[in-house]
PDB file of C-alpha atoms in Angstrom:
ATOM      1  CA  UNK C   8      15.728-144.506 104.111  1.00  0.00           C
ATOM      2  CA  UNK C   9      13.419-145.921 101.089  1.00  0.00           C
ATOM      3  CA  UNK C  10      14.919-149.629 102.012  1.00  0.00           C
ATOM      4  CA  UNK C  11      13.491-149.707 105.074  1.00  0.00           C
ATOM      5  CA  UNK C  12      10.455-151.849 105.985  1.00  0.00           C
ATOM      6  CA  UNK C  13       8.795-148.903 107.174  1.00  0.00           C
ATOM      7  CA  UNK C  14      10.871-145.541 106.310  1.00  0.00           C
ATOM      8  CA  UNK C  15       8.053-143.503 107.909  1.00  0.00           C
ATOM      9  CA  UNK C  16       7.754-145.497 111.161  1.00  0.00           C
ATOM     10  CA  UNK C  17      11.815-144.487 111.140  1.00  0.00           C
ATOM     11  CA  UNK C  18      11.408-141.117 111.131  1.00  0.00           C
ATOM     12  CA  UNK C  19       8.491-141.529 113.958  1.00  0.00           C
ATOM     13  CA  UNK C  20      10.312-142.920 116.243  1.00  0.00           C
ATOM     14  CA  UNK C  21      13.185-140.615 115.788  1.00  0.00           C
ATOM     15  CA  UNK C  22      10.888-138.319 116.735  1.00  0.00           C
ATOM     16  CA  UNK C  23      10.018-139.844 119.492  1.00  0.00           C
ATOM     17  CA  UNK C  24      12.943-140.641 121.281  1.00  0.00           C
ATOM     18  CA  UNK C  25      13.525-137.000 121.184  1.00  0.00           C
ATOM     19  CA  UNK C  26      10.361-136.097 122.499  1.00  0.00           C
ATOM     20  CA  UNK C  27      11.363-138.949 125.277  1.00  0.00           C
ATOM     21  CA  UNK C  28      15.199-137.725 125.803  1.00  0.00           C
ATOM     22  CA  UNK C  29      13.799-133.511 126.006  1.00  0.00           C
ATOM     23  CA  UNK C  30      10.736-134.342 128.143  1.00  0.00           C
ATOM     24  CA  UNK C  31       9.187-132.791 125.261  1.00  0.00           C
ATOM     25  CA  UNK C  32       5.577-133.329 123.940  1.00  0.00           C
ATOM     26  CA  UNK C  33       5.161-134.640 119.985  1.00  0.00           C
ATOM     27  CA  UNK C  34       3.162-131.431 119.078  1.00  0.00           C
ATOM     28  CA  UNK C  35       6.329-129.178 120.642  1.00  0.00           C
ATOM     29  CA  UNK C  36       8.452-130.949 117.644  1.00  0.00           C
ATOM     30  CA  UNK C  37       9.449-129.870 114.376  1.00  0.00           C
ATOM     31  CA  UNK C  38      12.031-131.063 111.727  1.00  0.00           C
ATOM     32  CA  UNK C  39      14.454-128.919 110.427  1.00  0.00           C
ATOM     33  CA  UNK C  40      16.966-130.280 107.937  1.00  0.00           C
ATOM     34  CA  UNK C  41      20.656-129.194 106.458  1.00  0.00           C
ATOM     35  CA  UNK C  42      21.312-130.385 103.117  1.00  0.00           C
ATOM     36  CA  UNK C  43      25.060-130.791 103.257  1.00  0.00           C
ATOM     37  CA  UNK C  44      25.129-132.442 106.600  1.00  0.00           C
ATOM     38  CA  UNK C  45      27.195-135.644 106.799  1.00  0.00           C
ATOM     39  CA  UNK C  46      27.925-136.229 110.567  1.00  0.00           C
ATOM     40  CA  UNK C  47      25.102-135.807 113.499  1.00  0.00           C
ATOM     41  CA  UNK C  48      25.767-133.038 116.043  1.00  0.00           C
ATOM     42  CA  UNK C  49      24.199-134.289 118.875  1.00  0.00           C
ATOM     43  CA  UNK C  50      21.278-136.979 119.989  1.00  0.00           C
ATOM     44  CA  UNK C  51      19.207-134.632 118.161  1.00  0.00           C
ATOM     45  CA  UNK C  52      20.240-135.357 114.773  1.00  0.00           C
ATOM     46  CA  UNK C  53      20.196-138.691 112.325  1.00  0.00           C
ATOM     47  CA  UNK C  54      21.237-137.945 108.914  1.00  0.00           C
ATOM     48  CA  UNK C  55      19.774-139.326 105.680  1.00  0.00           C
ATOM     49  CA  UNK C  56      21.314-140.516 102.689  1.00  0.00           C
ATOM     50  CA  UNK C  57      20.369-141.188  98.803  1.00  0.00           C
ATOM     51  CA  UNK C  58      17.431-138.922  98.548  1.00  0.00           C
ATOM     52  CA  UNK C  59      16.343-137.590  95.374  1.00  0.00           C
ATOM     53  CA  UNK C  60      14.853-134.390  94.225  1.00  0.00           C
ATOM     54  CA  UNK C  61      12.179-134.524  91.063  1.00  0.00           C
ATOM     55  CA  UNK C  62      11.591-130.896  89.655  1.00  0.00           C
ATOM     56  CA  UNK C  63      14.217-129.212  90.755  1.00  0.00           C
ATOM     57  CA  UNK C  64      18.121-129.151  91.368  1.00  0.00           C
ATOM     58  CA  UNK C  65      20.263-129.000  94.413  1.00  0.00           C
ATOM     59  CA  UNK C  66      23.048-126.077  94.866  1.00  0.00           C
ATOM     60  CA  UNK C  67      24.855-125.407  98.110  1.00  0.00           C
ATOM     61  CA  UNK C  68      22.428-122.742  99.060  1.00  0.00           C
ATOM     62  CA  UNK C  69      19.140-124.245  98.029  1.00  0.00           C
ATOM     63  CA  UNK C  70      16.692-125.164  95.265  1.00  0.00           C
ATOM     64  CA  UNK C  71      17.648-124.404  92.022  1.00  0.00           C
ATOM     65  CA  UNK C  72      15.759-124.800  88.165  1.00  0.00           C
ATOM     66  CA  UNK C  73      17.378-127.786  86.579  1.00  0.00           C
ATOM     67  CA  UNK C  74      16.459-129.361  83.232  1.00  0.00           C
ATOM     68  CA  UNK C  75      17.122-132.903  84.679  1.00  0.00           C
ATOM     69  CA  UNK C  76      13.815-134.366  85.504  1.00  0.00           C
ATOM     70  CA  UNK C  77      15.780-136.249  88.639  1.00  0.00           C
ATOM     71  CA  UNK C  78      18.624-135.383  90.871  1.00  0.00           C
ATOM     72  CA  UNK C  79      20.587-136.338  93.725  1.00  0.00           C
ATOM     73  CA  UNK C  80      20.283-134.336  96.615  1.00  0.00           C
ATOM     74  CA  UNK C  81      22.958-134.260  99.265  1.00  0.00           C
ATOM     75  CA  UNK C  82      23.080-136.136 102.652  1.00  0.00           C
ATOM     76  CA  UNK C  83      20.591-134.207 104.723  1.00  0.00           C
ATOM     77  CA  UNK C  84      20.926-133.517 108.703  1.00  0.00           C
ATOM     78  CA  UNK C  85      17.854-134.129 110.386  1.00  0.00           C
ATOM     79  CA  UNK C  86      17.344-131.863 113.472  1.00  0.00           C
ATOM     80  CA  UNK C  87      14.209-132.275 115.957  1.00  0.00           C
ATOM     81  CA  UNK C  88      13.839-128.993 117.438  1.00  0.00           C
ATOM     82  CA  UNK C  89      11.421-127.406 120.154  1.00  0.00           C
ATOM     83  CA  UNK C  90       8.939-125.487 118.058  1.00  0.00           C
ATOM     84  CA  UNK C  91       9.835-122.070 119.797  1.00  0.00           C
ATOM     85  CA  UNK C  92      13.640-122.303 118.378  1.00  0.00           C
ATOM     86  CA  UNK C  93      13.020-122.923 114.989  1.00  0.00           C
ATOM     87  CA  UNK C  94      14.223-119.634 113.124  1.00  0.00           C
ATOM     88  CA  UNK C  95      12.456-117.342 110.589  1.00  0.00           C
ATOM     89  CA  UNK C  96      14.171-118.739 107.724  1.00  0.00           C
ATOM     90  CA  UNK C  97      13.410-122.153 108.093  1.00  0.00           C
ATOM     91  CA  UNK C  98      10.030-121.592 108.822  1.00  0.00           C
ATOM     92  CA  UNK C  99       9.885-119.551 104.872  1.00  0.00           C
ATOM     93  CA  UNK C 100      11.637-122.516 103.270  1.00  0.00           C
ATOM     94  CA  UNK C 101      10.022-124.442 100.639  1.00  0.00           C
ATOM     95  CA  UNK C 102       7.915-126.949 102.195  1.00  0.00           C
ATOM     96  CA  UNK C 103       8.220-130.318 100.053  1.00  0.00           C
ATOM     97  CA  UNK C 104       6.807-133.644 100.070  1.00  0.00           C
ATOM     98  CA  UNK C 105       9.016-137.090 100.018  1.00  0.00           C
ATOM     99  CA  UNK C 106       7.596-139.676  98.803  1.00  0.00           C
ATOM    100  CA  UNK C 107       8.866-143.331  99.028  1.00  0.00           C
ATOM    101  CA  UNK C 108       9.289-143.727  95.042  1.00  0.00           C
ATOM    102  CA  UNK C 109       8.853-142.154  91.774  1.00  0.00           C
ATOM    103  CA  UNK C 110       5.041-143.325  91.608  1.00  0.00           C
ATOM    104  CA  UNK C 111       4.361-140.422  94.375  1.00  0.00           C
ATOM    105  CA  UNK C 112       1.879-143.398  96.155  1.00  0.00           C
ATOM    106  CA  UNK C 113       3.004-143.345  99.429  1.00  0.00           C
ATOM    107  CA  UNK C 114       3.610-139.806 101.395  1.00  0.00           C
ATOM    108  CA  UNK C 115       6.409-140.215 104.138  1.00  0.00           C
ATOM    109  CA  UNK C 116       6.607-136.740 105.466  1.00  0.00           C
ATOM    110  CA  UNK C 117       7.696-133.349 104.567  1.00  0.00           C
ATOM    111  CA  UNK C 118      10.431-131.554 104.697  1.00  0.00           C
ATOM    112  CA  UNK C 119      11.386-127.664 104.265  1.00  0.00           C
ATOM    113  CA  UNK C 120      14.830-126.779 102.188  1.00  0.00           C
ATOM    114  CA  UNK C 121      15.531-123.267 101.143  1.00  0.00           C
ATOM    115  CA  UNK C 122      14.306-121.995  98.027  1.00  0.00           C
ATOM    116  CA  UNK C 123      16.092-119.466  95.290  1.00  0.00           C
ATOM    117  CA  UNK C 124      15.865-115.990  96.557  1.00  0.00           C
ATOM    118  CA  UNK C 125      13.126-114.522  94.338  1.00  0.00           C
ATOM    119  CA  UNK C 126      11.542-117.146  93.436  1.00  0.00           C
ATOM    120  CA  UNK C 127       7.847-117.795  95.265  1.00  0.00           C
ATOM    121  CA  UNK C 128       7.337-121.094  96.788  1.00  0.00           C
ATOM    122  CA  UNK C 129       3.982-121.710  94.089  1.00  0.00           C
ATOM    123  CA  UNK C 130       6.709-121.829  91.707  1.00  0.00           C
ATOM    124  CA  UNK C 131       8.249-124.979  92.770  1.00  0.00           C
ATOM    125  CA  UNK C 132       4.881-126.693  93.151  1.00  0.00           C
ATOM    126  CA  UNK C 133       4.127-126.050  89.673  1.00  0.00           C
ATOM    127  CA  UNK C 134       7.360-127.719  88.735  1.00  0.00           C
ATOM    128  CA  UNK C 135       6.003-130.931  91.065  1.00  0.00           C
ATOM    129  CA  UNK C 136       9.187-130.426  93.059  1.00  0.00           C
ATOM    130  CA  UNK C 137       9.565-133.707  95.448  1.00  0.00           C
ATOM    131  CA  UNK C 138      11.528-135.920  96.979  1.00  0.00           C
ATOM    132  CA  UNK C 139      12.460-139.037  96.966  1.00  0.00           C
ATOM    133  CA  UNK C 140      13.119-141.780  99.505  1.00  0.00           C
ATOM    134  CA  UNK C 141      14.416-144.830  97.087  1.00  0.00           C
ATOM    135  CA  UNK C 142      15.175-144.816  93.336  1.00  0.00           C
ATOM    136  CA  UNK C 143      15.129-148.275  93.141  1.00  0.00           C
ATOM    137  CA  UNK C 144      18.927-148.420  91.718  1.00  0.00           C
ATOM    138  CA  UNK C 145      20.820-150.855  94.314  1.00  0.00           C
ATOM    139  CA  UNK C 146      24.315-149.689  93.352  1.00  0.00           C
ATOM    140  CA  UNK C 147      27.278-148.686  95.358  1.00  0.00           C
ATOM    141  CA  UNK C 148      30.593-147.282  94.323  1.00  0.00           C
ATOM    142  CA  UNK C 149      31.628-150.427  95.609  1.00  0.00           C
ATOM    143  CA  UNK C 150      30.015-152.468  92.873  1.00  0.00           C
ATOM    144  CA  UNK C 151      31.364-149.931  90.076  1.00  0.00           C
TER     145      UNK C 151
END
C-alpha cells in the first residue's frame, strides 16, 4: 500500500466501487478489517500487505504491549460494509491511525483492530500506537 502513488486515493476508490457495485451511498460505508486475512471473500474485500504497527504488538487476538518500538502486523482483510451490519465489537475496537511513514506526516485513514481485554483504548494512544503504510525497506524473501 505505502508504494503506491497515491495509497489513500487506493483505498477511495475501493470504497467506491463498492458503494457503485451495492447501490450504496459513501456515508452508508464503513471499513472493517481482519488481521490474519490472506485471501478476499468476496468483491467486498482487498487485502493489504506489509503494514506496520508503532507502539504496540500484534497477537492473533489483538493488540498487545510490546517492547519493540516497531512491528509487523499481519496481512489485513479489508471489508466495506453497510453501516447497519457492522457488529458491536468492531465498533469498540481500538480506532488507529495509518500513516504513510514513520514521520506520521501524511494521515491515510483509520482503521479499528481489537484491543487487549482490559485494557482502555486511552491506553494505546498514550503509547502513540499507529500504523504504518511503508517502512521504506524494499526487501523480499526473494532477495534474501
Amino acid at each position: 500500500l505505502g508504494g503506491l502513488f497515491s495509497p489513500e486515493a487506493y483505498i477511495t476508490a475501493s470504497r467506491q466501487a463498492v458503494a457503485q457495485k451495492k447501490n450504496w451511498a459513501l456515508e452508508q460505508l464503513e471499513m472493517v478489517v481482519h488481521p490474519g486475512e490472506t485471501r478476499p471473500q468476496d468483491a467486498q474485500t482487498f487485502i493489504l500487505e506489509g503494514l506496520s504497527l508503532e507502539g504496540a504488538g500484534w497477537e492473533s487476538t489483538g493488540l498487545s504491549f510490546s517492547a519493540d518500538i516497531v512491528g509487523k502486523l499481519p496481512s489485513v482483510g479489508v471489508h466495506w460494509v453497510h453501516a447497519n451490519d457492522v457488529d458491536a465489537s468492531t465498533k469498540k475496537a481500538v480506532l488507529l491511525p495509518v500513516y504513510l511513514n514513520f514521520q506520521r506526516t501524511e494521515l491515510l485513514f483509520s482503521m479499528r483492530l481489537p484491543g487487549t481485554k482490559g485494557v482502555a483504548d486511552h491506553v494505546w494512544f498514550q503509547r502513540g500506537a499507529a500504523v504504518t503504510a511503508w517502512s521504506g525497506d524494499t526487501t523480499t524473501s526473494a532477495d534474501q
